[in-house]
PDB file of C-alpha atoms in Angstrom:
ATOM      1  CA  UNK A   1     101.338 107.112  72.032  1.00  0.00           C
ATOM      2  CA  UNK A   2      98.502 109.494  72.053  1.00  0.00           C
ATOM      3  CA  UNK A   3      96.687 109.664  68.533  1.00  0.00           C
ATOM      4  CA  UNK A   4      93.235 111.548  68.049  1.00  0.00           C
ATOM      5  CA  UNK A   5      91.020 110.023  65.806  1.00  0.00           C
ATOM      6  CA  UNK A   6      90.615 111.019  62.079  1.00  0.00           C
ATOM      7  CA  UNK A   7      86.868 112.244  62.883  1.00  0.00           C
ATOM      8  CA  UNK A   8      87.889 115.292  64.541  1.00  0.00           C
ATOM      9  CA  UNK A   9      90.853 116.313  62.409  1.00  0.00           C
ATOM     10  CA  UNK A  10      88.119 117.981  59.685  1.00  0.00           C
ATOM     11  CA  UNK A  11      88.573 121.592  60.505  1.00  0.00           C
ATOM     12  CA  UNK A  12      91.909 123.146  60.829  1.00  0.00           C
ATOM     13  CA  UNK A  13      93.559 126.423  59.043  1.00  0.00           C
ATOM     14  CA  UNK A  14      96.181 125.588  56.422  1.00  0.00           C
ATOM     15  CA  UNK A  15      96.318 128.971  54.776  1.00  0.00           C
ATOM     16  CA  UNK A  16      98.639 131.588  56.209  1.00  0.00           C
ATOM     17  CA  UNK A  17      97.159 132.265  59.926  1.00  0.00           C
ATOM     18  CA  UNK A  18      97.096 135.877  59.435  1.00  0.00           C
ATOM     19  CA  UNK A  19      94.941 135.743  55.946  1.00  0.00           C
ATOM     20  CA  UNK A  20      91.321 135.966  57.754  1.00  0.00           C
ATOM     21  CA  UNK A  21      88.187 136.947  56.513  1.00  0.00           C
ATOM     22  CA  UNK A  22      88.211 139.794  58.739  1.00  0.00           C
ATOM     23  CA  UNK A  23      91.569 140.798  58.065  1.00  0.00           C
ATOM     24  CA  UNK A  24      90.681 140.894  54.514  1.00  0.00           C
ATOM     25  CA  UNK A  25      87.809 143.394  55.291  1.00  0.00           C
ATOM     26  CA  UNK A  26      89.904 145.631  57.627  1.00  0.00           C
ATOM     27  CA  UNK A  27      89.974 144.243  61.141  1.00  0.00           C
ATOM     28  CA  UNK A  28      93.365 144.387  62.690  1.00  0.00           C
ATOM     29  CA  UNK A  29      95.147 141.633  64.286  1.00  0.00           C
ATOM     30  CA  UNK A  30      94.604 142.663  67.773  1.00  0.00           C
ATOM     31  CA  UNK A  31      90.788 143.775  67.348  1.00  0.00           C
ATOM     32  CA  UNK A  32      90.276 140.492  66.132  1.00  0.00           C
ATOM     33  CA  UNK A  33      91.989 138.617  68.491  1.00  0.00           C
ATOM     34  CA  UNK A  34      90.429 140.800  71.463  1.00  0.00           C
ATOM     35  CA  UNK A  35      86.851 140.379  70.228  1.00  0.00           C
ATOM     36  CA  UNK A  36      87.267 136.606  69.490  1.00  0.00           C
ATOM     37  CA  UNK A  37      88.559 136.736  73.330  1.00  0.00           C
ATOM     38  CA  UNK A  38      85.229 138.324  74.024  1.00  0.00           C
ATOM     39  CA  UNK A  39      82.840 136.068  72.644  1.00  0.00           C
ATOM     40  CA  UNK A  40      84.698 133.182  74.232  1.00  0.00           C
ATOM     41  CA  UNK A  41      84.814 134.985  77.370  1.00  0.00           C
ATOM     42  CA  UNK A  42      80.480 135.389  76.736  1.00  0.00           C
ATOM     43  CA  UNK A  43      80.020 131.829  76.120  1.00  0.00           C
ATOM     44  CA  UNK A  44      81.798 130.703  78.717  1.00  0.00           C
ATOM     45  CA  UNK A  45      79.930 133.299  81.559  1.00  0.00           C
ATOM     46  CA  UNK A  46      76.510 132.493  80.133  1.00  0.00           C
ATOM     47  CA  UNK A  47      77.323 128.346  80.012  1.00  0.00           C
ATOM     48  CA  UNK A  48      77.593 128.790  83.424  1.00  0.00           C
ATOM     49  CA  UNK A  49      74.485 130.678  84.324  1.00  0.00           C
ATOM     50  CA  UNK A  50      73.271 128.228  82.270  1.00  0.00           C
ATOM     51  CA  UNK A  51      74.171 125.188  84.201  1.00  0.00           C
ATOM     52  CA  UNK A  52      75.244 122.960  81.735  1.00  0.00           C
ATOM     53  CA  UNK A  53      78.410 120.394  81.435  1.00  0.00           C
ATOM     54  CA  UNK A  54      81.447 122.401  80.888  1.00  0.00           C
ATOM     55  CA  UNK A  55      82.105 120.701  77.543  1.00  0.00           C
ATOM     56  CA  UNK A  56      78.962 122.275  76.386  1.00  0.00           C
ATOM     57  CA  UNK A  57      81.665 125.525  77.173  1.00  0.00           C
ATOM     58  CA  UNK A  58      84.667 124.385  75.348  1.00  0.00           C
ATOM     59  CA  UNK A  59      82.373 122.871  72.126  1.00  0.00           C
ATOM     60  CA  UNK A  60      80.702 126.662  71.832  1.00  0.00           C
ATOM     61  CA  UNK A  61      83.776 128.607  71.894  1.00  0.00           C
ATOM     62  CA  UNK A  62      85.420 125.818  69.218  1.00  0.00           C
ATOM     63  CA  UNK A  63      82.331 126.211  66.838  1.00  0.00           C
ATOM     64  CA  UNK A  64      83.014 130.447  67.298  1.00  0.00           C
ATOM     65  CA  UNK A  65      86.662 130.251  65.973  1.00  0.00           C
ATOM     66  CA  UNK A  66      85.733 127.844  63.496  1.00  0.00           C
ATOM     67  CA  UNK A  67      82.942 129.720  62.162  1.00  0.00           C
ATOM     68  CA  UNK A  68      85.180 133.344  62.139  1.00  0.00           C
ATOM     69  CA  UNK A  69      87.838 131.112  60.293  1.00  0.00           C
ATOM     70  CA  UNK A  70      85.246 131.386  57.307  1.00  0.00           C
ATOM     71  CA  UNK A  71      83.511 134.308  57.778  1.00  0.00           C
ATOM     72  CA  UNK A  72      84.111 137.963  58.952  1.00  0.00           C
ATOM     73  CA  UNK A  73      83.261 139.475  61.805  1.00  0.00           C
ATOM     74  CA  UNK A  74      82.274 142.765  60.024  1.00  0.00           C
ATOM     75  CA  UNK A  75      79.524 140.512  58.145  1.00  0.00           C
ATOM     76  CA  UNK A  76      78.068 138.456  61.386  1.00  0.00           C
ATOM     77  CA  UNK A  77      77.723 140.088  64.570  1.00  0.00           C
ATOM     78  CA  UNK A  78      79.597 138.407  66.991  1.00  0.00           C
ATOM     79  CA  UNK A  79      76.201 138.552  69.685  1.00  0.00           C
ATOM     80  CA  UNK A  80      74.430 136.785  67.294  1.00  0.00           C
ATOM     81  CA  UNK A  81      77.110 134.019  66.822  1.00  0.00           C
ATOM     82  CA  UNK A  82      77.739 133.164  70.321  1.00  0.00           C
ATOM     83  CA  UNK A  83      73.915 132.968  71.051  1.00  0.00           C
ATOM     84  CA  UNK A  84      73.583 130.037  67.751  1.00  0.00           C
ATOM     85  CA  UNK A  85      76.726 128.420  69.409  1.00  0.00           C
ATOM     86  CA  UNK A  86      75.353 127.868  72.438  1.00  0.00           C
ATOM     87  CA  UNK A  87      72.517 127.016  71.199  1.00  0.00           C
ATOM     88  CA  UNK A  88      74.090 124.260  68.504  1.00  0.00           C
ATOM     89  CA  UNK A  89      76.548 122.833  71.799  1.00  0.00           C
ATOM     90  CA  UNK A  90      73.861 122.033  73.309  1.00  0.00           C
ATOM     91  CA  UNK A  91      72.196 120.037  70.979  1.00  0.00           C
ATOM     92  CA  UNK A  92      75.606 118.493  70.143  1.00  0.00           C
ATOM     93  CA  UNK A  93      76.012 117.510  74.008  1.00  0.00           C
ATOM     94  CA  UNK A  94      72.905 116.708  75.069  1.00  0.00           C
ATOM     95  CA  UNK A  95      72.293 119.516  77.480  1.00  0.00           C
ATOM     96  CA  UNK A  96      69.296 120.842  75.370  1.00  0.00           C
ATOM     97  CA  UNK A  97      67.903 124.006  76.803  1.00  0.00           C
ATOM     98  CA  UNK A  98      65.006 126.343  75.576  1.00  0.00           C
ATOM     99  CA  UNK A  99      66.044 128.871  73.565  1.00  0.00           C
ATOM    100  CA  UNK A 100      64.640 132.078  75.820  1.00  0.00           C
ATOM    101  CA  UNK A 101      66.573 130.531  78.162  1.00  0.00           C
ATOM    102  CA  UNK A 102      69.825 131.037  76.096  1.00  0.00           C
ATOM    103  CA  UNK A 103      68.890 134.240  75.152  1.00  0.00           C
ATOM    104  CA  UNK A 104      68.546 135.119  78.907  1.00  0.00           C
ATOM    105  CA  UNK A 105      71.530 133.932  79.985  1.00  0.00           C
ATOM    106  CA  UNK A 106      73.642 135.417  77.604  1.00  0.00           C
ATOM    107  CA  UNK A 107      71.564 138.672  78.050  1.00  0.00           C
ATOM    108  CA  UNK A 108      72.487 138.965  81.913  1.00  0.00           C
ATOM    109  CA  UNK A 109      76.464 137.295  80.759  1.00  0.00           C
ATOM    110  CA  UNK A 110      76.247 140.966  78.394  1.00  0.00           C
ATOM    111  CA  UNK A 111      75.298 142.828  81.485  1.00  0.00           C
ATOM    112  CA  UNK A 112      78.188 141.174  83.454  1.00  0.00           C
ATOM    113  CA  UNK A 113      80.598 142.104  80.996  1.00  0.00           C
ATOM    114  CA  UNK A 114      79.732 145.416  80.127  1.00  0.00           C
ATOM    115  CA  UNK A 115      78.080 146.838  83.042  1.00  0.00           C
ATOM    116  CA  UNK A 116      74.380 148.007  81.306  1.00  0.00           C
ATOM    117  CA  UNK A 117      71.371 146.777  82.542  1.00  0.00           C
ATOM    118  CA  UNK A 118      69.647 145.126  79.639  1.00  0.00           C
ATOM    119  CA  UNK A 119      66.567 143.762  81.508  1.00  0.00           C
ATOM    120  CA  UNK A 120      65.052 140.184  80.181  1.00  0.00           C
ATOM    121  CA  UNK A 121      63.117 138.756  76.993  1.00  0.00           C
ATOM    122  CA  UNK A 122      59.557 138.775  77.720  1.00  0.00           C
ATOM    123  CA  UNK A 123      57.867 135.976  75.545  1.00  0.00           C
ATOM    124  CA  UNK A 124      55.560 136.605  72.431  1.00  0.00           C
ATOM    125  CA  UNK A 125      57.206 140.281  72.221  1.00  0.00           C
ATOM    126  CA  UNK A 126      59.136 141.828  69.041  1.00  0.00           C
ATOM    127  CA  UNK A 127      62.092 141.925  70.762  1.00  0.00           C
ATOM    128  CA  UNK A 128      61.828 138.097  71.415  1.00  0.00           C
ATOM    129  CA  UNK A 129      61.056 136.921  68.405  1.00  0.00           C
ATOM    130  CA  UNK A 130      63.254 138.798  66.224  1.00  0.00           C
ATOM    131  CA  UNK A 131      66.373 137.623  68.672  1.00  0.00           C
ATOM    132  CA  UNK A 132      64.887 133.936  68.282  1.00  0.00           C
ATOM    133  CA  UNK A 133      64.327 134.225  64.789  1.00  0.00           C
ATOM    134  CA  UNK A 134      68.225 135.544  64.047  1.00  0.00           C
ATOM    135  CA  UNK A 135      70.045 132.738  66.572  1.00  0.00           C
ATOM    136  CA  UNK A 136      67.594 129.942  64.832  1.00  0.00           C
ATOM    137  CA  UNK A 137      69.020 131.673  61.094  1.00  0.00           C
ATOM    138  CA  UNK A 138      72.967 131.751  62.424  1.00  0.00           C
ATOM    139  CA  UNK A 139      72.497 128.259  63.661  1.00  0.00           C
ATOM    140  CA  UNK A 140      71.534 126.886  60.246  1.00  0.00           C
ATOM    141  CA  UNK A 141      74.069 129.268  58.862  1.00  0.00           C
ATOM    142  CA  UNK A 142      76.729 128.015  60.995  1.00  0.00           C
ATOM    143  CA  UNK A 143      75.908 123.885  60.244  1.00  0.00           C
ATOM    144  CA  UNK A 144      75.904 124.463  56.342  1.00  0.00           C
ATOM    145  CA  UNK A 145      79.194 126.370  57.134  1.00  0.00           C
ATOM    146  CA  UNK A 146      80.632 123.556  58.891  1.00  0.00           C
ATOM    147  CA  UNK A 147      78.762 121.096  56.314  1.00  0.00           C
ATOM    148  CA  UNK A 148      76.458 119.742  59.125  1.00  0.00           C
ATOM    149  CA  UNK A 149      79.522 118.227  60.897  1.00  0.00           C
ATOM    150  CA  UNK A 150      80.291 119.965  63.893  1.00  0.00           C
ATOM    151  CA  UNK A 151      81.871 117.291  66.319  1.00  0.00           C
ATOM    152  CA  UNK A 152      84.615 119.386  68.878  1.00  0.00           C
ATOM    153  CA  UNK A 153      87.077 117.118  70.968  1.00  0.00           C
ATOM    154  CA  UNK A 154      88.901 119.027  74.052  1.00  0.00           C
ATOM    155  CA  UNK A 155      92.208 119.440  74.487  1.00  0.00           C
ATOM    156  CA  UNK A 156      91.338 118.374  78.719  1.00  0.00           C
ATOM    157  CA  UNK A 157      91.742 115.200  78.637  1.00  0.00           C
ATOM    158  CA  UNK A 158      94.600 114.682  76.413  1.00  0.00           C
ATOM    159  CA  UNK A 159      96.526 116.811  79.097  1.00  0.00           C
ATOM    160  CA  UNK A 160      95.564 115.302  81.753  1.00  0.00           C
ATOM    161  CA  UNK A 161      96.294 111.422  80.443  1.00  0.00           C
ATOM    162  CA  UNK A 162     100.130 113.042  79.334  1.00  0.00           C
ATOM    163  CA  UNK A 163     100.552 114.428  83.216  1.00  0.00           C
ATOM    164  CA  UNK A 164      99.755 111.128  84.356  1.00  0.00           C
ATOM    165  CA  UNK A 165     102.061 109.676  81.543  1.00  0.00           C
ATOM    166  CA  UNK A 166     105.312 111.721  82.723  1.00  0.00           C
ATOM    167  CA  UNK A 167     104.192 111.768  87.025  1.00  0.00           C
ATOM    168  CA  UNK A 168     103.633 114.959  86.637  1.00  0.00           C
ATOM    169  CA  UNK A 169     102.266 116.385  90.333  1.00  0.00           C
ATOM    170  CA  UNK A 170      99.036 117.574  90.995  1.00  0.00           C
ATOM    171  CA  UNK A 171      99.649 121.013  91.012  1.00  0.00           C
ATOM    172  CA  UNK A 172     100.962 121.283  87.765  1.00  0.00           C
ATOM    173  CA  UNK A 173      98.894 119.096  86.288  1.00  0.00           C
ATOM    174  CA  UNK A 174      96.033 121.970  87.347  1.00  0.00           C
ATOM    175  CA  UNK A 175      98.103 124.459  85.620  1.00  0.00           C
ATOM    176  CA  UNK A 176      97.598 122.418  82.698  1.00  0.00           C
ATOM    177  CA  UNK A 177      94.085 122.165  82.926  1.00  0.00           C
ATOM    178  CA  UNK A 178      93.480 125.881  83.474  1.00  0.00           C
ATOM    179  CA  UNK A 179      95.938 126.224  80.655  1.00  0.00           C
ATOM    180  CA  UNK A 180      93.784 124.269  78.432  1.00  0.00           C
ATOM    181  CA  UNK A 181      90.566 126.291  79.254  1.00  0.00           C
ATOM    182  CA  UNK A 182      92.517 129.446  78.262  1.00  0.00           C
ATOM    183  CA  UNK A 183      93.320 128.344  75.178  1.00  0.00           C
ATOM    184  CA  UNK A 184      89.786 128.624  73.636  1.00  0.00           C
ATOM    185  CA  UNK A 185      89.661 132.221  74.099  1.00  0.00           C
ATOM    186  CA  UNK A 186      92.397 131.965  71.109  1.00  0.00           C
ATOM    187  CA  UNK A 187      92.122 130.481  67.846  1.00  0.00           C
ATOM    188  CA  UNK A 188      94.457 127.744  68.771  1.00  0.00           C
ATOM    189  CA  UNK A 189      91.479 125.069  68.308  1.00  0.00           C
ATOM    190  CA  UNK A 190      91.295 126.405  64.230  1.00  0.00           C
ATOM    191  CA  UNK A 191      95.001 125.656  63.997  1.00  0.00           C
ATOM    192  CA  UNK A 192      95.975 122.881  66.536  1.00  0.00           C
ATOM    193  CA  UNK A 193      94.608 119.074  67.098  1.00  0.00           C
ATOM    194  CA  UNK A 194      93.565 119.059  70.656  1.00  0.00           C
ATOM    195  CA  UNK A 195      96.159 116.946  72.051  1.00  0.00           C
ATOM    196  CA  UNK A 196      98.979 119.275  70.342  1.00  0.00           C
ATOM    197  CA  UNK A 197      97.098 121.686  72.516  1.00  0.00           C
ATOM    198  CA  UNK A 198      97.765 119.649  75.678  1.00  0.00           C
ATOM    199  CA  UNK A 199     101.508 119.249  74.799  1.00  0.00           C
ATOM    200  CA  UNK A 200     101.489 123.159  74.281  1.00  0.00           C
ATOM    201  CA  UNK A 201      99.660 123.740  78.126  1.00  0.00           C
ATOM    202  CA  UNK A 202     101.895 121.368  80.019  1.00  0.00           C
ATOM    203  CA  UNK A 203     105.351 122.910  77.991  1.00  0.00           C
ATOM    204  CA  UNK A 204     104.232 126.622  79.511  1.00  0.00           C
ATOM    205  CA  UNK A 205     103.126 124.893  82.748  1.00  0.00           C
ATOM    206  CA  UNK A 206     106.702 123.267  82.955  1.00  0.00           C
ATOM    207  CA  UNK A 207     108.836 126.128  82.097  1.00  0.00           C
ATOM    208  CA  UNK A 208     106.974 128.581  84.242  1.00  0.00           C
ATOM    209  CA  UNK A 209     107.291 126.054  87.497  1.00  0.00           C
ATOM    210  CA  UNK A 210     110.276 125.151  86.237  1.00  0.00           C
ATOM    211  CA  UNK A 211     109.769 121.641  86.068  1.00  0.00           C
ATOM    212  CA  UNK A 212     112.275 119.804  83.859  1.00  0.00           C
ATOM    213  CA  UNK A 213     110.522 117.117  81.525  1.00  0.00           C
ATOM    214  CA  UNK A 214     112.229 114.526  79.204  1.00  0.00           C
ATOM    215  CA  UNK A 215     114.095 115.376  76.946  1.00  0.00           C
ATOM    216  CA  UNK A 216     115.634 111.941  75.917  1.00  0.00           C
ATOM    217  CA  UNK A 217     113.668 111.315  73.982  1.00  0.00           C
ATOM    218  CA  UNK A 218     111.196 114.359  74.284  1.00  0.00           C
ATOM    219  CA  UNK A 219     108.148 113.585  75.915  1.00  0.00           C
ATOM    220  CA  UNK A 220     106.393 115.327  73.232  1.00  0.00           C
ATOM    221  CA  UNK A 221     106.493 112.347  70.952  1.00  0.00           C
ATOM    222  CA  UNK A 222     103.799 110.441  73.105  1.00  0.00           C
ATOM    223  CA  UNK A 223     101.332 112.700  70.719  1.00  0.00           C
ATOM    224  CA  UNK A 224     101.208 111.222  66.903  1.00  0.00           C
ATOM    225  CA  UNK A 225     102.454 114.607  65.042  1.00  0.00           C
ATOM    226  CA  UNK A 226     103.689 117.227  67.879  1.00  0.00           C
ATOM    227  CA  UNK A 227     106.668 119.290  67.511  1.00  0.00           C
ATOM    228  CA  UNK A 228     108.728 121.496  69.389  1.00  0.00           C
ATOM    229  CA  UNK A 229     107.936 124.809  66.852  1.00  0.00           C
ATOM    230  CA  UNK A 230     103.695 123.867  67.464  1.00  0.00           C
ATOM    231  CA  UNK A 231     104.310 123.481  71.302  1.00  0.00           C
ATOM    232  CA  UNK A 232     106.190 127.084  71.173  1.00  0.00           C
ATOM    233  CA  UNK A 233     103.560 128.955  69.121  1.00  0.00           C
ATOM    234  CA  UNK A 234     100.779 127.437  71.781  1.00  0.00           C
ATOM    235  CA  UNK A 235     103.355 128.747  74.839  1.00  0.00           C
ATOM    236  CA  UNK A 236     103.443 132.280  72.615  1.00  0.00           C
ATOM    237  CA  UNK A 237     100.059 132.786  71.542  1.00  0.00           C
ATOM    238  CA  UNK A 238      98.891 131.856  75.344  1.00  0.00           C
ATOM    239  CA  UNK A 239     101.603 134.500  76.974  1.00  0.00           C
ATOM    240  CA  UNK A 240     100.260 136.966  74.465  1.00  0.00           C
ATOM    241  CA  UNK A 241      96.321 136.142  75.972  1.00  0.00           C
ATOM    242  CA  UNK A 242      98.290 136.729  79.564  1.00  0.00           C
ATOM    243  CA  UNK A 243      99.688 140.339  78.929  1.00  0.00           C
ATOM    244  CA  UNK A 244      96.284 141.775  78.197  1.00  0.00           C
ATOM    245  CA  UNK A 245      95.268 143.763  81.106  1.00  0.00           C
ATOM    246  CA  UNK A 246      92.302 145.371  79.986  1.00  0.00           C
ATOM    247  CA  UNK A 247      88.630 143.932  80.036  1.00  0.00           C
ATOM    248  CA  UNK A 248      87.976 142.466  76.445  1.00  0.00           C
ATOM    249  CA  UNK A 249      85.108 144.653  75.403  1.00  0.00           C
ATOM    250  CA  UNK A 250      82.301 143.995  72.393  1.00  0.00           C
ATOM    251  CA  UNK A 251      82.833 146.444  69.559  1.00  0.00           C
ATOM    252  CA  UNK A 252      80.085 146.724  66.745  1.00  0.00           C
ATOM    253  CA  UNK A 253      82.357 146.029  63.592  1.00  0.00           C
ATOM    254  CA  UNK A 254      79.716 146.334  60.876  1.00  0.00           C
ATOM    255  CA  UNK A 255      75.914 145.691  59.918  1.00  0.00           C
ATOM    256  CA  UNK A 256      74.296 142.158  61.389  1.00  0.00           C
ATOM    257  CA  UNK A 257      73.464 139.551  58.667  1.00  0.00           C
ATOM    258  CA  UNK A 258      69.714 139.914  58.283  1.00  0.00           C
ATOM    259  CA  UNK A 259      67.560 136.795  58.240  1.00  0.00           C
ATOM    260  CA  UNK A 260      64.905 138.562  55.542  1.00  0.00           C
ATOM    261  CA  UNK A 261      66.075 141.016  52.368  1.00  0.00           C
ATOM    262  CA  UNK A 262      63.318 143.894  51.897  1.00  0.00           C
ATOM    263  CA  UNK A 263      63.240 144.995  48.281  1.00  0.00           C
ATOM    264  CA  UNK A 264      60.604 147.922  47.251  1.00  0.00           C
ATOM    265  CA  UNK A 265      58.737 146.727  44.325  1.00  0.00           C
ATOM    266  CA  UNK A 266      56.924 150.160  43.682  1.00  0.00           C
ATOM    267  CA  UNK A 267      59.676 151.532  41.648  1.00  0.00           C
ATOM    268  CA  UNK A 268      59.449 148.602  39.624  1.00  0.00           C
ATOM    269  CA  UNK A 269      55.862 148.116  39.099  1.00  0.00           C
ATOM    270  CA  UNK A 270      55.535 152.167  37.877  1.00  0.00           C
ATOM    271  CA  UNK A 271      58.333 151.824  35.321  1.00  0.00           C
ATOM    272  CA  UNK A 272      56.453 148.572  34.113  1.00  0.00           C
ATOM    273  CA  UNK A 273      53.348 150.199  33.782  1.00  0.00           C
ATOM    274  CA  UNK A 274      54.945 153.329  31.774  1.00  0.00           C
ATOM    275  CA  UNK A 275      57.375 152.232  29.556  1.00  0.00           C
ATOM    276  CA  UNK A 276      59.698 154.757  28.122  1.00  0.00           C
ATOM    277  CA  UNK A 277      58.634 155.572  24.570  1.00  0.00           C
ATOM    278  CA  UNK A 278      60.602 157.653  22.053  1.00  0.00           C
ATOM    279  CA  UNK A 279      59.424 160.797  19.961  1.00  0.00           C
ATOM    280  CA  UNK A 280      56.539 160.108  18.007  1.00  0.00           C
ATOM    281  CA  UNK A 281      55.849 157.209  19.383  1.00  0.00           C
ATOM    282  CA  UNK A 282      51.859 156.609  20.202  1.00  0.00           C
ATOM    283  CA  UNK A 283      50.828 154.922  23.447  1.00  0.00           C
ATOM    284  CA  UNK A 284      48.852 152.035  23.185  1.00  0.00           C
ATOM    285  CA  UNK A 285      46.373 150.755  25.584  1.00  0.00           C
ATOM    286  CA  UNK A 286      46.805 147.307  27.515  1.00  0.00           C
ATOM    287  CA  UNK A 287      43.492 144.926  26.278  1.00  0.00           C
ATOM    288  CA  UNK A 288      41.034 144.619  29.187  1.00  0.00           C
ATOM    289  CA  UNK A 289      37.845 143.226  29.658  1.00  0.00           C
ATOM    290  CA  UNK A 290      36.313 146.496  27.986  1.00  0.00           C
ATOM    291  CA  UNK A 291      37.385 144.951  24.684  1.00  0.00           C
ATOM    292  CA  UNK A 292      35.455 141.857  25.248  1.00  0.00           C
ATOM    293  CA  UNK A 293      31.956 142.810  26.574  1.00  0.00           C
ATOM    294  CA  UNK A 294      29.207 142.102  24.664  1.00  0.00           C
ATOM    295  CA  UNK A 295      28.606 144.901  21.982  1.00  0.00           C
ATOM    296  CA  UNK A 296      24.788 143.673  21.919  1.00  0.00           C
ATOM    297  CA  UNK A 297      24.501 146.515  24.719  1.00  0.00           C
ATOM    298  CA  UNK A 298      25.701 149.421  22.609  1.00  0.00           C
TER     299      UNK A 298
END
């Protein structure tokens, strides 16, 4: 039997699925699900220019679901997120890599996606330093989010010890795999132990080949936990990923968390100096150093 250790089971939804910040401020089901999608789809395209491991990939686009299962996307812009998750996976992995670097990469991953020449950060410039500045600020925002414990276990390697479990041949044991990579363009890592996950790839791989697994007793019950309804709402929420046809495209849902409030004082400091004073009332002067030079002089 396959059981994941108690470490990793820190972060999962156990609300109702469909109560998310950014359904409570508006965002419908499918423009959430398609701009999730996105970011995933940006982390994973700028990981690569990158050159890093590929679980550097799969721990970015976990820490992005997680962090959108707390907060909406109308409050953090999801550019901004995907650049501090990168940034944190790396740290987390070991792959450490400078942060214009980052910011780079996921600058020419933008101008993959959407098809605008954005040009690169030149160092010491505004532009540069206010796009440091904000991943450094979503970075810390994300860790006290997450409580500073941020440790991501793939789904990979589960599936691929459960197709060698049940001889499962090499072809379909790739379906699996890819399987598992799709899945973190979907929340299914904010809902679903990793190894659940597995169970959930190699049950669509099966039925699509049309492979026939055990049944007697199900071969699900290698994992500690899995059912039949989680492995079916993993098959469903994957189809669902498969029947979009169109590009997933960024959409600007709302204002950018700032890193810095501006507040204009001047108001303040004129009422301060005039007070409001009723009828009659006689305006007395503030004591200076006029009333304490030496009178000698007069």
């Amino acid at each position: 039997m396959i059981v994941t250790p108690s470490t990793v089971d820190n972060f999962y939804i156990t609300h109702d699925v469909n109560d998310t910040p950014s359904r409570r401020q508006g965002v419908d089901e499918l423009c959430e699900f398609n701009q999730r999608a996105y970011g995933a789809s940006l982390i994973a395209c700028a990981c690569e220019l990158l050159e890093v491991d590929f679980v550097v990939t799969t721990t970015a686009q976990t820490l992005m679901h997680r962090f959108y299962a707390k907060k909406s996307l109308t409050v953090y812009d999801m550019k901004a997120v995907v650049t501090a998750s990168i940034t944190l996976a790396c740290k987390l992995e070991e792959n450490v890599r400078k942060t214009r670097d980052v910011l780079n990469c996921i600058r020419h991953a933008q101008e993959l996606a959407e098809g605008e020449p954005k040009g690169v950060f030149i160092i010491n410039t505004p532009e540069y330093e206010n796009a440091k500045s904000t991943a450094h600020f979503m970075e810390m925002v994300m860790l006290k989010e997450f409580g500073f414990f941020a440790h991501c276990s793939a789904p990979q390697k589960y599936a691929y010890a459960l197709c060698a479990c049940l001889n499962l041949d090499e072809e379909l044991t790739r379906k699996a795999w890819v399987m598992c990579n799709d899945s973190f363009l979907t929340p299914l890592c904010v809902r679903f132990k990793p190894d659940v996950i597995a169970c959930g790839c190699i049950y669509l791989a099966a039925r699509r080949a049309g492979v026939a697994l055990p049944t007697a007793p199900p071969w699900w019950r290698l994992v500690d936990g899995a059912v039949l309804e989680d492995l079916e709402i993993v098959a469903k929420t994957l189809l669902a990923l498969y029947e979009i046809d169109e590009k997933f495209k960024y959409i600007d849902l709302g204002k950018p968390q700032t890193t810095t409030a501006t507040h204009d004082h001047s108001g303040d400091r004129r009422r301060s100096r005039s007070p409001t004073r009723g009828d009659g009332e006689r305006r007395v002067r503030r004591r200076d150093s006029r009333d304490f030079r030496d009178r000698s002089r007069d």
